[in-house]
Amino acid sequence: MAGHSWQWWECPVLAVNPVLRYRFLIETTHQGRPAWEWLNAEGLFDRDTPDFQDFRLIAHAPAPDWLHRAVIYQVFPDRFARSRDALTRATPDWAVRCGWDEPVQRAGEVTPRQLYGGDLDGITGHLDHIQALGASVLYLTPFFPARSNHRYDATTFTKVDPLLGGDEALIRLVDAAHHRGLRVIGDLTANHSGDAHEWFTAALEDPHSAEAGFYYFNEDHTTYASWFGVPSLPKFNWNSPELRRRFITGPSSVISRWLAPPFNLDGWRIDVANMTGRHGTDDMNREIATLIRHTMQSIKPDAVLLAESTNDAAADFDGTTWHGAMTYSNFTRPLWQWLTKEDAPVNFFGTPIPGPNRISAKNFVQTHQALAAAFPWRIRTQNMNALNSHDTARAATVMIPGGQLVGLAMIFTLPGIPTLFAGDEFGLEGINGEEARTPMPWAEPGKIRASLGPYIADLSRLRRELPALHEGNLRWLYAGDDVLMYVREHNEVCVLIAASRAAFEAVELPVSLIHSGSGNATPSPLWGCGTVTARSTSQSITFSGSGPSLQLWKLPGIKVPTGKSAFHMSTATPKNDPTGATTDLPRPDQAPQLQAATQHH
């Protein structure tokens, strides 16, 4: 079926297995001789490719529908806000009490002990602020009692830390959030507990106790496995049926207790999920993830299960385990590298290098495609797109001036769930995760580096109103050194995005590459930062602009001839490219203009 310069094909496919891998074989010619190329989820190749990066059609039960439209706002409770009662609480023996304006120590013995006194009622008092940004999900880092300010070393999973206001404060917060239409998810360590946890202390006291089987001890019970060798974080041994019962499957398990009344959480983010159930020759990761998901489904069918996985995470996300990943490899890391300032002195995700190495827009796209390809499209749209988090440096410290706003716009316009860390709206800075946890400057306007809240609110609104931004297809159109362009496609409306880190001139693309030709293809501006202009003729659109900048334009929706499509080919030939960039983004080298039209299933 031909439509203007595009051609469309469709065919029925019977999904025999719950995960169906597929790719396209494209017959073409080369120098007058028959040739062929493979199109998979990474791109177009004139050689054989591994199955791992094939497209994936999954038949597993989908995540709750609300997740696709979500905007997540992450809060580190100790540093967000204090209630009136916060300073009346006694300082525990492990903590060093700090004033709200006192600097966070980047590293050292005191770093995990600095206690600023933020609590859950303090968060409740600022829900209007969170809602005004357009966030729809409040993500709380751990709220269990612990012996550190980060609370990933829980001493029990049965109650809320009294320093945060106790159980009643969580009930008040969730009730108030739900009243505003906000959902709330918690943060849970399924990989380890703290060394002061009641289970671990029982295990130490009695090698024959049930709790001793919850952890990996050596034969004489004198040493134990822990997260990265940190002794305060002993690692769970999921071979224990009793651990599974107490944590996951039992009627009052940790997983289920906090989803049910009166707490009513809307889901969990699982800390270091890629390590959970893995130790030595043990690999129970998929089994434990599936158990957690089934328990959550039985307690609260519309609860979500997100999982931190800081590596190349796709192998653990096939639709039957976690709903989506909090991962940095396919988006955050390459985005930092594209927008980094020269010699940014930050912790680059634990690597030994002193900061991000600067890469081109083309390398950003290729890295993103290579590391996102193996996610099923459904999962890819449910992954958390984070500009930064409580575990990383702040984007405002890493990126060139104006780069943070470009990055924020990209987390809202690429597939995935935009994930904000409290303070992004104020341009807060930090060279590592610890310094990134600076207290919110509610009463200190001098510490507000940028007022990005109105921009975030606009982007949240656009993502909510335009289906193309939360469920549309993705096509990369152009990537050079400083500039990249992509389009999110939907049958109602399409959104064209151009992003740059520096000034650029005369990037000319054929109209037939950008749009199918049905309807007026003249771009209509929607939102922008910096300046990007688009000059249209009947044949091409020429872009130029300042930098850093990002512009969104509205285009007519894509009208597929039959109403259904699996693939399309644009037969347009790119115009002259003065920068040496490529509009042929599916493949690293030269190829016809082939693009996956529908990765959305």
XYZ file of N, CA, C and O in Angstrom, residues 262-443:
728
model
N -4.272 0.167 56.530
C -4.587 1.586 56.327
C -3.512 2.369 55.570
O -3.637 3.575 55.397
N -2.444 1.680 55.105
C -1.329 2.412 54.496
C -1.591 2.728 53.019
O -1.307 3.835 52.563
N -2.035 1.735 52.265
C -2.539 1.956 50.900
C -1.519 2.502 49.915
O -1.849 3.311 49.031
N -0.254 2.062 50.031
C 0.711 2.439 49.002
C 0.246 1.922 47.638
O -0.466 0.925 47.538
N 0.721 2.582 46.589
C 0.324 2.234 45.229
C 1.373 1.418 44.491
O 1.207 1.152 43.289
N 2.422 1.013 45.185
C 3.430 0.185 44.545
C 4.767 0.299 45.236
O 4.918 0.974 46.258
N 5.747 -0.392 44.659
C 7.103 -0.421 45.202
C 8.115 -0.136 44.109
O 7.945 -0.560 42.960
N 9.174 0.527 44.480
C 10.410 0.556 43.719
C 11.388 -0.302 44.512
O 11.606 -0.085 45.695
N 11.964 -1.328 43.860
C 12.853 -2.266 44.531
C 14.298 -1.821 44.336
O 14.777 -1.674 43.211
N 14.982 -1.604 45.438
C 16.375 -1.158 45.408
C 17.291 -2.283 44.913
O 17.052 -3.466 45.202
N 18.328 -1.930 44.179
C 19.313 -2.861 43.598
C 18.672 -4.196 43.198
O 19.143 -5.278 43.529
N 17.600 -4.095 42.438
C 16.847 -5.297 42.058
C 17.675 -6.254 41.214
O 17.454 -7.468 41.246
N 18.626 -5.728 40.455
C 19.458 -6.604 39.625
C 20.313 -7.550 40.456
O 20.761 -8.585 39.965
N 20.545 -7.230 41.744
C 21.345 -8.081 42.621
C 20.489 -9.044 43.444
O 21.009 -10.016 44.007
N 19.207 -8.777 43.518
C 18.318 -9.573 44.354
C 18.286 -11.033 43.905
O 18.065 -11.327 42.725
N 18.514 -11.939 44.845
C 18.468 -13.365 44.555
C 19.681 -13.908 43.831
O 19.690 -15.077 43.437
N 20.705 -13.093 43.664
C 21.910 -13.523 42.955
C 23.109 -13.497 43.900
O 23.449 -12.452 44.458
N 23.736 -14.647 44.045
C 24.946 -14.745 44.859
C 25.659 -16.047 44.498
O 25.058 -17.133 44.587
N 26.905 -15.935 44.090
C 27.627 -17.137 43.699
C 26.917 -17.844 42.559
O 26.603 -17.246 41.524
N 26.625 -19.118 42.753
C 25.916 -19.882 41.714
C 24.399 -19.744 41.806
O 23.683 -20.242 40.943
N 23.908 -19.078 42.837
C 22.461 -18.858 42.973
C 22.005 -17.748 42.025
O 22.614 -16.672 41.971
N 20.948 -17.998 41.303
C 20.296 -16.955 40.527
C 18.792 -17.184 40.584
O 18.219 -17.911 39.783
N 18.165 -16.546 41.572
C 16.726 -16.652 41.782
C 16.033 -15.337 41.465
O 14.899 -15.093 41.875
N 16.718 -14.458 40.737
C 16.208 -13.117 40.502
C 14.834 -13.126 39.861
O 13.900 -12.480 40.348
N 14.694 -13.849 38.770
C 13.410 -13.875 38.062
C 12.320 -14.516 38.930
O 11.174 -14.057 38.948
N 12.682 -15.551 39.651
C 11.715 -16.232 40.511
C 11.195 -15.299 41.599
O 9.985 -15.236 41.865
N 12.114 -14.566 42.244
C 11.709 -13.658 43.333
C 10.902 -12.492 42.769
O 9.883 -12.083 43.346
N 11.333 -11.954 41.644
C 10.582 -10.850 41.029
C 9.160 -11.276 40.691
O 8.196 -10.537 40.922
N 9.018 -12.484 40.159
C 7.689 -12.980 39.800
C 6.823 -13.195 41.034
O 5.620 -12.876 41.032
N 7.415 -13.716 42.105
C 6.667 -13.886 43.352
C 6.173 -12.543 43.886
O 5.016 -12.420 44.324
N 7.051 -11.554 43.866
C 6.662 -10.224 44.351
C 5.509 -9.678 43.517
O 4.512 -9.171 44.050
N 5.626 -9.806 42.212
C 4.577 -9.270 41.336
C 3.244 -9.986 41.552
O 2.186 -9.338 41.609
N 3.277 -11.300 41.693
C 2.034 -12.043 41.909
C 1.381 -11.659 43.231
O 0.150 -11.524 43.322
N 2.192 -11.490 44.276
C 1.635 -11.069 45.566
C 0.997 -9.694 45.453
O -0.121 -9.463 45.937
N 1.690 -8.761 44.809
C 1.141 -7.422 44.646
C -0.158 -7.448 43.846
O -1.125 -6.746 44.179
N -0.190 -8.271 42.818
C -1.393 -8.377 41.990
C -2.573 -8.884 42.802
O -3.713 -8.425 42.635
N -2.311 -9.821 43.714
C -3.400 -10.382 44.512
C -3.908 -9.404 45.570
O -5.080 -9.437 45.943
N -3.021 -8.530 46.050
C -3.398 -7.575 47.094
C -3.999 -6.317 46.493
O -5.012 -5.787 46.956
N -3.348 -5.810 45.445
C -3.764 -4.540 44.844
C -3.482 -4.612 43.346
O -2.372 -4.313 42.893
N -4.458 -5.005 42.543
C -4.211 -5.266 41.123
C -3.644 -4.088 40.346
O -2.973 -4.293 39.329
N -3.907 -2.858 40.795
C -3.389 -1.716 40.036
C -2.115 -1.143 40.640
O -1.716 -0.014 40.330
N -1.424 -1.916 41.495
C -0.138 -1.488 42.045
C 0.965 -1.692 41.010
O 0.902 -2.594 40.177
N 2.009 -0.859 41.081
C 3.115 -0.953 40.126
C 4.367 -1.467 40.830
O 4.570 -1.262 42.036
N 5.215 -2.125 40.046
C 6.452 -2.706 40.546
C 7.597 -2.249 39.657
O 7.765 -2.731 38.534
N 8.369 -1.292 40.143
C 9.526 -0.774 39.429
C 10.794 -1.269 40.110
O 10.785 -1.552 41.302
N 11.876 -1.356 39.348
C 13.071 -2.004 39.876
C 14.327 -1.272 39.439
O 14.508 -0.990 38.244
N 15.191 -0.965 40.409
C 16.484 -0.381 40.079
C 17.381 -1.445 39.455
O 17.532 -2.540 39.986
N 17.976 -1.108 38.328
C 18.910 -2.002 37.660
C 19.900 -1.131 36.917
O 19.626 -0.666 35.813
N 21.049 -0.893 37.529
C 21.969 0.122 37.025
C 22.837 -0.383 35.884
O 23.601 0.384 35.307
N 22.736 -1.658 35.560
C 23.538 -2.212 34.475
C 22.740 -2.202 33.171
O 21.709 -1.549 33.051
N 23.221 -2.957 32.175
C 22.453 -3.191 30.955
C 21.301 -4.113 31.340
O 21.433 -5.323 31.394
N 20.142 -3.536 31.604
C 19.109 -4.203 32.395
C 18.130 -5.052 31.608
O 17.347 -5.797 32.196
N 18.133 -4.974 30.293
C 17.026 -5.509 29.508
C 16.761 -6.990 29.735
O 15.613 -7.436 29.667
N 17.797 -7.778 30.000
C 17.613 -9.226 30.135
C 16.660 -9.593 31.271
O 16.045 -10.664 31.252
N 16.528 -8.728 32.270
C 15.664 -9.015 33.422
C 14.243 -8.472 33.258
O 13.431 -8.591 34.173
N 13.936 -7.875 32.099
C 12.660 -7.182 31.938
C 11.968 -7.673 30.669
O 12.034 -7.044 29.617
N 11.281 -8.818 30.788
C 10.590 -9.364 29.617
C 9.076 -9.301 29.756
O 8.344 -9.871 28.948
N 8.579 -8.610 30.791
C 7.142 -8.450 30.956
C 6.520 -9.323 32.012
O 5.387 -9.081 32.429
N 7.245 -10.347 32.491
C 6.673 -11.229 33.503
C 7.169 -10.903 34.908
O 6.629 -11.410 35.873
N 8.195 -10.040 35.014
C 8.773 -9.722 36.319
C 8.426 -8.276 36.690
O 7.291 -7.952 36.979
N 9.408 -7.417 36.684
C 9.194 -6.008 37.032
C 8.443 -5.297 35.905
O 8.629 -5.594 34.735
N 7.626 -4.313 36.267
C 6.904 -3.551 35.247
C 7.832 -2.635 34.465
O 7.588 -2.356 33.281
N 8.854 -2.104 35.123
C 9.758 -1.174 34.457
C 11.024 -1.012 35.265
O 11.103 -1.402 36.432
N 12.031 -0.417 34.626
C 13.367 -0.312 35.228
C 13.699 1.124 35.585
O 13.378 2.058 34.848
N 14.368 1.291 36.736
C 15.085 2.533 37.015
C 16.537 2.241 36.664
O 17.279 1.637 37.428
N 16.909 2.623 35.449
C 18.228 2.277 34.939
C 18.860 3.519 34.328
O 18.163 4.387 33.816
N 20.163 3.604 34.400
C 20.871 4.787 33.919
C 21.606 4.542 32.601
O 22.015 5.484 31.943
N 21.785 3.276 32.208
C 22.723 2.957 31.132
C 22.259 3.429 29.763
O 23.073 3.858 28.952
N 20.954 3.331 29.486
C 20.507 3.636 28.116
C 20.062 5.076 27.921
O 19.830 5.496 26.785
N 19.931 5.841 29.010
C 19.466 7.223 28.841
C 20.297 8.222 29.648
O 20.942 9.107 29.084
N 20.318 8.095 30.962
C 20.938 9.113 31.809
C 22.424 9.270 31.512
O 22.926 10.393 31.344
N 23.137 8.159 31.455
C 24.588 8.239 31.210
C 24.912 8.880 29.858
O 25.685 9.847 29.791
N 24.342 8.380 28.739
C 24.677 9.036 27.473
C 24.165 10.468 27.371
O 24.777 11.299 26.688
N 23.047 10.782 28.051
C 22.567 12.168 28.038
C 23.570 13.074 28.738
O 23.872 14.176 28.262
N 24.073 12.638 29.899
C 25.115 13.403 30.576
C 26.308 13.616 29.646
O 26.880 14.709 29.592
N 26.707 12.558 28.938
C 27.885 12.659 28.079
C 27.670 13.644 26.932
O 28.607 14.330 26.514
N 26.453 13.709 26.405
C 26.189 14.650 25.327
C 26.144 16.095 25.830
O 26.647 17.009 25.183
N 25.563 16.318 27.011
C 25.349 17.673 27.519
C 26.385 18.105 28.556
O 26.256 19.177 29.143
N 27.417 17.294 28.791
C 28.369 17.626 29.841
C 29.163 18.889 29.518
O 29.476 19.182 28.356
N 29.488 19.620 30.555
C 30.441 20.715 30.420
C 31.852 20.127 30.371
O 32.065 18.959 30.694
N 32.810 20.929 30.002
C 34.183 20.443 29.953
C 34.678 20.148 31.361
O 34.544 20.968 32.273
N 35.232 18.962 31.537
C 35.873 18.578 32.802
C 34.928 18.728 33.999
O 35.306 19.280 35.043
N 33.693 18.258 33.858
C 32.748 18.287 34.974
C 33.280 17.388 36.097
O 33.414 16.175 35.905
N 33.583 17.934 37.267
C 34.229 17.155 38.330
C 33.214 16.381 39.177
O 32.986 16.692 40.345
N 32.592 15.363 38.585
C 31.532 14.653 39.291
C 31.822 13.159 39.306
O 32.617 12.639 38.526
N 31.144 12.467 40.210
C 31.184 11.008 40.231
C 30.331 10.511 39.069
O 29.119 10.677 39.050
N 30.996 9.868 38.085
C 30.278 9.412 36.899
C 29.862 7.959 37.091
O 30.491 7.031 36.617
N 28.807 7.776 37.893
C 28.180 6.476 38.115
C 29.181 5.433 38.616
O 29.151 4.272 38.214
N 30.054 5.858 39.523
C 30.954 4.918 40.168
C 32.161 4.518 39.353
O 32.972 3.696 39.801
N 32.310 5.078 38.160
C 33.472 4.740 37.346
C 34.702 5.485 37.862
O 34.582 6.510 38.526
N 35.906 5.007 37.516
C 37.116 5.672 38.013
C 37.465 6.944 37.260
O 38.378 7.666 37.674
N 36.773 7.239 36.160
C 37.091 8.452 35.410
C 36.558 9.673 36.157
O 35.579 9.590 36.907
N 37.181 10.841 35.981
C 36.823 12.013 36.798
C 35.530 12.690 36.398
O 35.098 13.635 37.039
N 34.885 12.253 35.335
C 33.626 12.846 34.905
C 33.242 12.301 33.552
O 33.975 11.506 32.946
N 32.080 12.697 33.013
C 31.635 12.161 31.724
C 32.560 12.575 30.577
O 33.049 13.706 30.545
N 32.808 11.668 29.653
C 33.490 12.021 28.416
C 32.467 12.567 27.433
O 31.368 12.045 27.297
N 32.820 13.624 26.745
C 31.879 14.318 25.866
C 31.688 13.525 24.573
O 32.664 13.105 23.939
N 30.431 13.290 24.178
C 30.130 12.545 22.955
C 29.204 13.372 22.069
O 28.629 14.375 22.496
N 29.056 12.938 20.839
C 28.182 13.613 19.887
C 26.733 13.184 20.075
O 26.441 12.176 20.734
N 25.829 13.938 19.456
C 24.416 13.545 19.464
C 24.234 12.201 18.778
O 23.415 11.382 19.199
N 24.994 11.962 17.716
C 24.900 10.679 17.020
C 25.284 9.539 17.948
O 24.614 8.496 17.988
N 26.348 9.723 18.732
C 26.740 8.670 19.682
C 25.723 8.499 20.801
O 25.513 7.396 21.299
N 25.081 9.602 21.211
C 24.009 9.479 22.198
C 22.902 8.572 21.677
O 22.452 7.648 22.360
N 22.464 8.827 20.432
C 21.371 8.029 19.874
C 21.786 6.577 19.714
O 21.037 5.650 20.050
N 22.991 6.345 19.210
C 23.444 4.973 19.011
C 23.573 4.223 20.335
O 23.217 3.043 20.428
N 24.071 4.900 21.368
C 24.174 4.264 22.688
C 22.792 3.959 23.233
O 22.534 2.864 23.758
N 21.904 4.921 23.127
C 20.536 4.714 23.612
C 19.872 3.555 22.886
O 19.273 2.666 23.523
N 19.981 3.518 21.574
C 19.366 2.447 20.804
C 19.954 1.082 21.161
O 19.227 0.093 21.307
N 21.271 1.016 21.299
C 21.914 -0.266 21.584
C 21.494 -0.821 22.940
O 21.287 -2.032 23.096
N 21.344 0.061 23.929
C 21.053 -0.401 25.286
C 19.564 -0.439 25.607
O 19.165 -1.011 26.625
N 18.733 0.149 24.754
C 17.282 0.091 24.962
C 16.619 -0.954 24.078
O 15.475 -1.340 24.326
N 17.318 -1.429 23.059
C 16.696 -2.272 22.040
C 16.081 -3.542 22.593
O 15.018 -3.974 22.136
N 16.732 -4.170 23.559
C 16.268 -5.484 24.030
C 15.098 -5.398 25.001
O 14.545 -6.431 25.395
N 14.715 -4.203 25.419
C 13.484 -4.059 26.199
C 12.289 -4.219 25.268
O 12.246 -3.579 24.213
N 11.296 -5.018 25.623
C 10.039 -4.956 24.865
C 9.511 -3.523 24.875
O 9.685 -2.794 25.859
N 8.884 -3.131 23.787
C 8.439 -1.736 23.693
C 7.552 -1.342 24.876
O 7.665 -0.252 25.414
N 6.675 -2.242 25.293
C 5.802 -1.930 26.419
C 6.615 -1.598 27.667
O 6.322 -0.635 28.383
N 7.658 -2.381 27.934
C 8.500 -2.124 29.110
C 9.279 -0.834 28.934
O 9.449 -0.048 29.875
N 9.739 -0.602 27.725
C 10.518 0.615 27.465
C 9.709 1.866 27.789
O 10.254 2.850 28.298
N 8.417 1.841 27.520
C 7.579 2.995 27.836
C 7.294 3.105 29.333
O 6.736 4.111 29.773
N 7.668 2.080 30.101
C 7.433 2.071 31.551
C 8.723 2.224 32.349
O 8.696 2.221 33.581
N 9.852 2.343 31.668
C 11.114 2.599 32.359
C 11.149 4.031 32.879
O 10.563 4.929 32.281
N 11.857 4.236 33.967
C 11.963 5.557 34.573
C 13.070 6.349 33.874
O 14.234 5.954 33.900
N 12.702 7.460 33.247
C 13.676 8.362 32.628
C 14.093 9.401 33.661
O 13.342 10.323 33.956
N 15.287 9.244 34.207
C 15.756 10.146 35.264
C 16.887 11.021 34.745
O 17.851 10.528 34.151
N 16.774 12.316 34.980
C 17.865 13.240 34.676
C 18.999 13.059 35.679
O 20.176 13.212 35.348
N 18.610 12.742 36.908
C 19.524 12.446 38.008
C 18.691 11.839 39.123
O 17.472 11.717 38.997
N 19.305 11.437 40.224
C 18.553 10.861 41.336
C 19.323 11.084 42.627
O 20.375 11.739 42.641
N 18.817 10.498 43.706
C 19.481 10.606 45.006
C 20.799 9.847 45.044
O 21.567 9.997 45.994
N 21.076 9.027 44.031
C 22.307 8.234 43.977
C 23.329 8.794 42.997
O 24.376 8.174 42.794
N 23.041 9.919 42.369
C 23.939 10.458 41.351
C 24.271 11.912 41.648
O 23.641 12.558 42.489
N 25.245 12.411 40.917
C 25.463 13.859 40.910
C 24.229 14.549 40.339
O 23.360 13.920 39.730
N 24.145 15.839 40.533
C 23.043 16.627 39.976
C 23.364 17.045 38.540
O 24.484 17.432 38.218
N 22.348 16.979 37.695
C 22.514 17.374 36.297
C 22.987 18.820 36.186
O 23.760 19.156 35.287
N 22.534 19.679 37.094
C 22.942 21.081 37.044
C 24.442 21.246 37.241
O 25.030 22.228 36.765
N 25.077 20.313 37.937
C 26.522 20.347 38.122
C 27.247 19.749 36.926
O 28.344 20.170 36.563
N 26.640 18.757 36.315
C 27.265 18.037 35.201
C 27.193 18.829 33.903
O 28.167 18.869 33.135
N 26.065 19.469 33.644
C 25.752 19.925 32.292
C 26.128 21.375 32.041
O 26.256 22.180 32.970
N 26.285 21.676 30.763
C 26.535 23.044 30.331
C 25.374 23.936 30.761
O 24.261 23.462 30.973
N 25.618 25.256 30.920
C 24.510 26.155 31.253
C 23.378 26.016 30.240
O 23.585 26.061 29.029
N 22.178 25.799 30.749
C 21.019 25.565 29.893
C 20.802 24.109 29.549
O 19.729 23.745 29.057
N 21.792 23.277 29.800
C 21.669 21.858 29.478
C 20.649 21.134 30.325
O 19.991 20.200 29.851
N 20.508 21.546 31.604
C 19.554 20.863 32.475
C 18.135 20.970 31.932
O 17.373 20.004 31.959
N 17.766 22.145 31.408
C 16.404 22.313 30.888
C 16.208 21.498 29.609
O 15.145 20.902 29.401
N 17.226 21.431 28.754
C 17.148 20.571 27.569
C 16.958 19.120 28.000
O 16.114 18.388 27.470
N 17.748 18.689 28.995
C 17.610 17.321 29.500
C 16.240 17.057 30.083
O 15.658 15.977 29.872
N 15.712 18.012 30.844
C 14.371 17.849 31.404
C 13.339 17.670 30.291
O 12.450 16.815 30.376
N 13.449 18.469 29.242
C 12.502 18.337 28.142
C 12.615 16.972 27.472
O 11.615 16.396 27.028
N 13.828 16.409 27.426
C 13.995 15.099 26.797
C 13.403 13.975 27.638
O 12.888 12.998 27.102
N 13.454 14.093 28.987
C 12.840 13.026 29.779
C 11.319 13.029 29.629
O 10.673 11.999 29.845
N 10.762 14.171 29.225
C 9.311 14.248 29.012
C 8.904 13.873 27.593
O 7.719 13.617 27.349
N 9.830 13.851 26.654
C 9.447 13.652 25.258
C 9.964 12.356 24.651
O 9.559 12.011 23.534
N 10.834 11.630 25.352
C 11.259 10.310 24.892
C 10.435 9.238 25.596
O 9.869 9.490 26.673
N 10.337 8.036 25.043
C 9.546 6.979 25.689
C 10.059 6.681 27.094
O 11.263 6.584 27.325
N 9.142 6.525 28.034
C 9.485 6.260 29.420
C 8.753 7.199 30.354
O 8.023 8.103 29.929
N 8.963 6.994 31.646
C 8.273 7.770 32.674
C 9.190 8.885 33.162
O 10.246 8.615 33.744
N 8.841 10.152 32.942
C 9.672 11.240 33.462
C 9.808 11.116 34.974
O 8.808 10.980 35.692
N 11.043 11.163 35.460
C 11.308 10.986 36.885
C 12.143 12.152 37.388
O 13.298 12.327 36.987
N 11.534 12.954 38.236
C 12.187 14.129 38.816
C 12.698 13.791 40.199
O 12.065 13.034 40.939
N 13.830 14.360 40.575
C 14.324 14.260 41.940
C 14.120 15.623 42.590
O 14.484 16.657 42.022
N 13.517 15.631 43.770
C 13.206 16.878 44.468
C 14.415 17.815 44.448
O 15.511 17.448 44.861
N 14.191 19.020 43.970
C 15.256 20.002 43.832
C 15.638 20.263 42.399
O 16.283 21.272 42.098
N 15.226 19.378 41.479
C 15.469 19.644 40.057
C 14.842 20.969 39.657
O 15.401 21.717 38.844
N 13.657 21.249 40.219
C 12.955 22.474 39.853
C 13.669 23.730 40.335
O 13.395 24.835 39.861
N 14.624 23.567 41.272
C 15.398 24.696 41.797
C 16.831 24.712 41.268
O 17.639 25.542 41.691
N 17.168 23.794 40.378
C 18.519 23.746 39.842
C 19.569 23.400 40.881
O 20.724 23.849 40.773
N 19.210 22.575 41.868
C 20.163 22.239 42.921
C 21.359 21.496 42.340
O 21.263 20.809 41.326
N 22.504 21.629 43.026
C 23.759 21.089 42.531
C 24.310 20.035 43.488
O 23.882 19.913 44.628
N 25.288 19.272 43.001
C 25.954 18.259 43.825
C 26.874 17.426 42.962
O 26.502 17.040 41.849
N 28.077 17.109 43.461
C 29.046 16.370 42.641
C 28.885 14.862 42.777
O 29.459 14.107 41.992
N 28.119 14.419 43.781
C 27.850 12.983 43.938
C 26.476 12.815 44.572
O 25.788 13.799 44.876
N 26.076 11.559 44.787
C 24.753 11.301 45.322
C 24.525 11.905 46.685
O 23.431 12.392 46.995
N 25.563 11.885 47.529
C 25.407 12.424 48.875
C 25.181 13.934 48.844
O 24.278 14.469 49.488
N 25.988 14.652 48.071
C 25.809 16.101 48.001
C 24.527 16.473 47.263
O 23.947 17.536 47.500
N 24.070 15.576 46.385
C 22.809 15.826 45.674
C 21.610 15.841 46.616
O 20.545 16.340 46.254
N 21.789 15.293 47.820
C 20.694 15.228 48.793
C 20.622 16.482 49.675
O 20.188 16.439 50.832
N 21.022 17.600 49.121
C 20.954 18.880 49.829
C 19.515 19.185 50.227
O 18.592 18.979 49.429
N 19.283 19.678 51.439
C 17.908 20.016 51.844
C 17.263 21.031 50.898
O 17.926 21.907 50.335
N 15.974 20.893 50.736
C 15.221 21.791 49.847
C 15.250 23.221 50.404
O 15.017 23.444 51.597
N 15.502 24.215 49.549
C 15.680 25.601 50.021
C 14.364 26.373 50.120
O 14.207 27.452 49.531
N 13.428 25.845 50.900
C 12.121 26.486 50.991
C 12.211 27.929 51.492
O 11.496 28.812 50.990
N 13.056 28.161 52.478
C 13.153 29.499 53.073
C 14.469 30.175 52.739
O 14.844 31.152 53.390
